[in-house]
Amino acid sequence: MRLVESLDDYVNEFQHCCVAFPNLDSMLNALKARGLRLGIITNGFGEFQMKSIHGLGISDYFDCILVSEWEGMKKPDPELFHWALEALDVTPETAMLVGDHALHDIQAAKRVGMRTVWKRNDRWEESEADADDSIDDLSELIVMR
C-alpha cells in the first residue's frame, strides 16, 4: 500500500474506530443537564476533526466547535480561546477548560484567564501543565464546581 493510500484510509476510516475516554457520554450528559454551555477547541484539519467528533457521537452536546484549520490559527493562540468564549457568551472567569496538552490547552487557557483542569496522561508531567485542578477520569468533572 502506498503512503497516499494509507493516509487516505486513515483520514476516511478513523471516524469509525476512534475511541473516547471512559465516561465521556455520561459526563457530557450530566454537564448538559446542569445547563452548561460546552465547546471544543481542537487543533487539526477541519474535516478530519469533525468526522472524529461525529464518529464519537458527541457533536450534539456542543454549542461551539472551533477547529484550527477552519479558524486560521492554532492553539495556543489566545485569540482562538477568546473566539470560543465569545461564541459561548461566557467570560474567562466563568469558563473552565479541560485539556490533556500542557502547553496548547492548560497554559494557553490560563493565560486567557480561564480555570483549567488537567486530564492526566503519560505525555506530560503534571507540573508542566500547572492546572488549577487535575483529573484521571472524566466522571470527576461531574462533581466539580
XYZ file of C-alpha atoms in Angstrom:
145
model
C 0.000 0.000 0.000
C 1.345 3.381 -0.942
C 1.707 6.159 1.616
C -1.028 8.260 -0.017
C -3.465 5.325 0.102
C -2.598 4.717 3.760
C -3.171 8.368 4.614
C -6.486 8.411 2.731
C -7.549 5.260 4.566
C -6.678 6.824 7.921
C -8.478 10.099 7.157
C -11.611 8.346 5.916
C -11.792 5.426 8.328
C -10.547 6.746 11.696
C -14.015 8.087 12.478
C -15.314 4.505 12.540
C -12.818 3.259 15.106
C -11.887 6.259 17.302
C -12.311 5.530 20.990
C -13.369 8.087 23.577
C -12.011 8.453 27.079
C -14.067 6.364 29.527
C -17.233 8.035 30.848
C -17.305 10.688 28.114
C -21.010 10.282 27.328
C -22.174 10.198 30.938
C -20.057 13.254 31.758
C -21.406 15.225 28.793
C -24.993 14.231 29.662
C -24.527 15.376 33.258
C -22.952 18.703 32.315
C -25.644 19.490 29.741
C -28.335 18.537 32.278
C -26.874 21.251 34.539
C -27.420 23.752 31.735
C -23.751 24.316 30.971
C -22.652 25.574 27.572
C -19.947 23.336 26.122
C -17.336 23.945 23.464
C -14.446 22.240 21.737
C -11.245 23.918 20.610
C -9.119 21.493 18.636
C -6.016 21.698 16.506
C -6.098 19.773 13.269
C -7.761 19.500 9.912
C -11.406 20.507 9.868
C -12.985 17.617 8.021
C -10.949 15.006 9.900
C -11.688 16.505 13.316
C -15.408 16.830 12.594
C -15.591 13.249 11.320
C -13.951 12.130 14.569
C -16.354 14.186 16.694
C -19.321 12.764 14.792
C -17.804 9.283 14.967
C -17.755 9.569 18.754
C -21.401 10.659 18.636
C -20.797 13.782 20.712
C -21.336 16.710 18.345
C -24.847 17.495 19.621
C -23.538 18.193 23.122
C -21.516 21.188 21.974
C -22.638 24.770 21.463
C -19.336 25.732 19.808
C -16.722 23.714 17.924
C -13.600 25.525 16.710
C -11.118 23.633 14.519
C -7.775 25.302 13.924
C -7.666 24.751 10.152
C -11.032 26.435 9.662
C -10.266 29.261 12.091
C -6.898 30.062 10.541
C -4.978 29.739 13.801
C -3.921 27.031 16.227
C -3.818 26.577 19.955
C -2.110 28.051 21.930
C -3.086 31.300 20.133
C -5.161 33.209 22.724
C -7.461 34.600 20.042
C -8.869 31.115 19.466
C -9.827 30.904 23.147
C -11.384 34.383 23.008
C -13.473 33.317 19.990
C -14.754 30.292 21.901
C -15.620 32.414 24.930
C -17.483 34.871 22.722
C -19.347 32.103 20.879
C -20.397 30.582 24.217
C -21.241 34.021 25.644
C -19.139 33.486 28.768
C -16.282 35.352 30.410
C -12.877 33.784 31.049
C -13.535 33.948 34.805
C -16.669 31.797 34.473
C -15.213 29.340 31.955
C -13.329 26.108 32.537
C -11.080 24.365 30.046
C -10.398 20.646 30.360
C -7.350 19.559 28.423
C -4.636 16.966 28.059
C -1.912 19.070 26.429
C 0.145 21.070 28.918
C 1.096 23.876 26.522
C -1.716 24.081 23.966
C -4.565 23.535 26.416
C -3.716 24.290 30.034
C -1.077 27.005 29.832
C -2.855 28.720 26.936
C -6.226 28.800 28.757
C -4.582 30.066 31.943
C -3.045 32.983 30.003
C -6.560 33.937 28.879
C -7.816 33.803 32.483
C -9.792 30.565 32.370
C -9.951 27.949 35.109
C -8.068 24.848 33.946
C -8.471 21.138 34.588
C -5.685 18.792 33.599
C -6.680 15.350 32.227
C -3.640 13.427 33.408
C -1.773 11.405 30.777
C 1.608 9.895 30.024
C 2.793 12.589 27.605
C 3.340 15.388 30.117
C 4.327 15.788 33.731
C 1.555 17.313 35.797
C 3.898 20.085 36.912
C 4.326 21.148 33.270
C 0.591 21.753 32.998
C 0.294 23.679 36.291
C -3.504 23.420 36.125
C -5.973 24.610 38.743
C -7.294 21.047 39.141
C -6.414 17.593 37.833
C -8.467 14.516 36.997
C -7.798 10.930 35.992
C -11.321 10.189 34.750
C -13.860 12.437 33.038
C -16.532 11.390 35.568
C -14.679 13.532 38.116
C -15.899 16.636 36.259
C -19.493 15.859 37.200
C -18.913 16.685 40.863
C -16.510 19.564 40.264
C -17.723 23.098 40.979
